């Protein structure tokens, strides 16, 4: 099953972690730990998808973004 890519990063300005889903415009969440941010963005994702469906919006397909390391 494909799912949406999630970025999690520390924000000094917010003094916590931000999780965002690039494929879902403006879908992001805050947490004091990376795990908390991930839990919150999962809730935000479900709300985003429900709202988009209710409004008849096109829901983007998840995109796989592999990480490539070069040595």
PDB file of C-alpha atoms in Angstrom:
ATOM      1  CA  UNK A   1       0.000   0.000   0.000  1.00  0.00           C
ATOM      2  CA  UNK A   2       1.302   3.430  -0.923  1.00  0.00           C
ATOM      3  CA  UNK A   3       0.966   6.187   1.623  1.00  0.00           C
ATOM      4  CA  UNK A   4       1.901   9.834   1.719  1.00  0.00           C
ATOM      5  CA  UNK A   5       5.475  10.884   2.419  1.00  0.00           C
ATOM      6  CA  UNK A   6       5.864  12.706   5.740  1.00  0.00           C
ATOM      7  CA  UNK A   7       8.662  15.125   6.599  1.00  0.00           C
ATOM      8  CA  UNK A   8       9.508  15.657  10.273  1.00  0.00           C
ATOM      9  CA  UNK A   9      11.936  18.369  11.325  1.00  0.00           C
ATOM     10  CA  UNK A  10      12.828  20.445  14.349  1.00  0.00           C
ATOM     11  CA  UNK A  11      11.768  24.096  14.310  1.00  0.00           C
ATOM     12  CA  UNK A  12      13.825  26.380  16.524  1.00  0.00           C
ATOM     13  CA  UNK A  13      11.245  29.153  16.088  1.00  0.00           C
ATOM     14  CA  UNK A  14       8.474  26.886  17.401  1.00  0.00           C
ATOM     15  CA  UNK A  15      10.728  24.993  19.827  1.00  0.00           C
ATOM     16  CA  UNK A  16       9.300  21.677  18.688  1.00  0.00           C
ATOM     17  CA  UNK A  17       8.841  19.338  15.786  1.00  0.00           C
ATOM     18  CA  UNK A  18       6.849  19.968  12.644  1.00  0.00           C
ATOM     19  CA  UNK A  19       5.481  17.146  10.509  1.00  0.00           C
ATOM     20  CA  UNK A  20       4.130  17.891   7.066  1.00  0.00           C
ATOM     21  CA  UNK A  21       2.774  15.993   4.094  1.00  0.00           C
ATOM     22  CA  UNK A  22       4.024  17.695   0.913  1.00  0.00           C
ATOM     23  CA  UNK A  23       1.424  16.019  -1.327  1.00  0.00           C
ATOM     24  CA  UNK A  24      -1.425  17.520   0.744  1.00  0.00           C
ATOM     25  CA  UNK A  25      -1.115  21.290   0.547  1.00  0.00           C
ATOM     26  CA  UNK A  26      -0.999  22.949   3.991  1.00  0.00           C
ATOM     27  CA  UNK A  27      -1.284  19.624   5.853  1.00  0.00           C
ATOM     28  CA  UNK A  28       1.077  19.893   8.815  1.00  0.00           C
ATOM     29  CA  UNK A  29       1.163  19.480  12.575  1.00  0.00           C
ATOM     30  CA  UNK A  30       3.257  20.309  15.632  1.00  0.00           C
ATOM     31  CA  UNK A  31       4.560  18.127  18.456  1.00  0.00           C
ATOM     32  CA  UNK A  32       7.042  18.403  21.290  1.00  0.00           C
ATOM     33  CA  UNK A  33       8.675  15.173  20.073  1.00  0.00           C
ATOM     34  CA  UNK A  34       9.003  13.651  16.594  1.00  0.00           C
ATOM     35  CA  UNK A  35       6.576  10.914  17.641  1.00  0.00           C
ATOM     36  CA  UNK A  36       3.982  13.456  18.825  1.00  0.00           C
ATOM     37  CA  UNK A  37       4.289  15.419  15.589  1.00  0.00           C
ATOM     38  CA  UNK A  38       3.793  12.207  13.605  1.00  0.00           C
ATOM     39  CA  UNK A  39       0.659  11.304  15.575  1.00  0.00           C
ATOM     40  CA  UNK A  40      -0.755  14.792  15.082  1.00  0.00           C
ATOM     41  CA  UNK A  41      -0.066  14.855  11.341  1.00  0.00           C
ATOM     42  CA  UNK A  42      -1.830  11.506  10.950  1.00  0.00           C
ATOM     43  CA  UNK A  43      -4.928  13.116  12.494  1.00  0.00           C
ATOM     44  CA  UNK A  44      -4.478  16.177  10.268  1.00  0.00           C
ATOM     45  CA  UNK A  45      -4.182  13.910   7.198  1.00  0.00           C
ATOM     46  CA  UNK A  46      -7.493  12.189   7.945  1.00  0.00           C
ATOM     47  CA  UNK A  47      -9.199  15.557   8.454  1.00  0.00           C
ATOM     48  CA  UNK A  48      -7.638  16.943   5.260  1.00  0.00           C
ATOM     49  CA  UNK A  49      -8.827  13.950   3.218  1.00  0.00           C
ATOM     50  CA  UNK A  50     -12.349  14.062   4.698  1.00  0.00           C
ATOM     51  CA  UNK A  51     -12.656  17.794   3.997  1.00  0.00           C
ATOM     52  CA  UNK A  52     -11.381  17.385   0.433  1.00  0.00           C
ATOM     53  CA  UNK A  53     -13.856  14.572  -0.255  1.00  0.00           C
ATOM     54  CA  UNK A  54     -16.745  16.579   1.230  1.00  0.00           C
ATOM     55  CA  UNK A  55     -15.826  19.570  -0.948  1.00  0.00           C
ATOM     56  CA  UNK A  56     -15.483  17.451  -4.092  1.00  0.00           C
ATOM     57  CA  UNK A  57     -11.793  18.287  -4.452  1.00  0.00           C
ATOM     58  CA  UNK A  58      -9.308  16.127  -6.305  1.00  0.00           C
ATOM     59  CA  UNK A  59      -7.206  14.118  -3.872  1.00  0.00           C
ATOM     60  CA  UNK A  60      -3.609  13.769  -5.065  1.00  0.00           C
ATOM     61  CA  UNK A  61      -2.063  10.330  -5.325  1.00  0.00           C
ATOM     62  CA  UNK A  62       0.796   9.629  -2.909  1.00  0.00           C
ATOM     63  CA  UNK A  63       4.230  10.066  -4.471  1.00  0.00           C
ATOM     64  CA  UNK A  64       7.131   7.897  -3.464  1.00  0.00           C
ATOM     65  CA  UNK A  65      10.273   9.912  -2.742  1.00  0.00           C
ATOM     66  CA  UNK A  66      13.214   7.569  -2.311  1.00  0.00           C
ATOM     67  CA  UNK A  67      16.270   8.794  -0.493  1.00  0.00           C
ATOM     68  CA  UNK A  68      19.402   8.234  -2.567  1.00  0.00           C
ATOM     69  CA  UNK A  69      22.737   8.256  -0.835  1.00  0.00           C
ATOM     70  CA  UNK A  70      25.892   8.509  -2.872  1.00  0.00           C
ATOM     71  CA  UNK A  71      29.183   7.362  -1.453  1.00  0.00           C
TER      72      UNK A  71
END
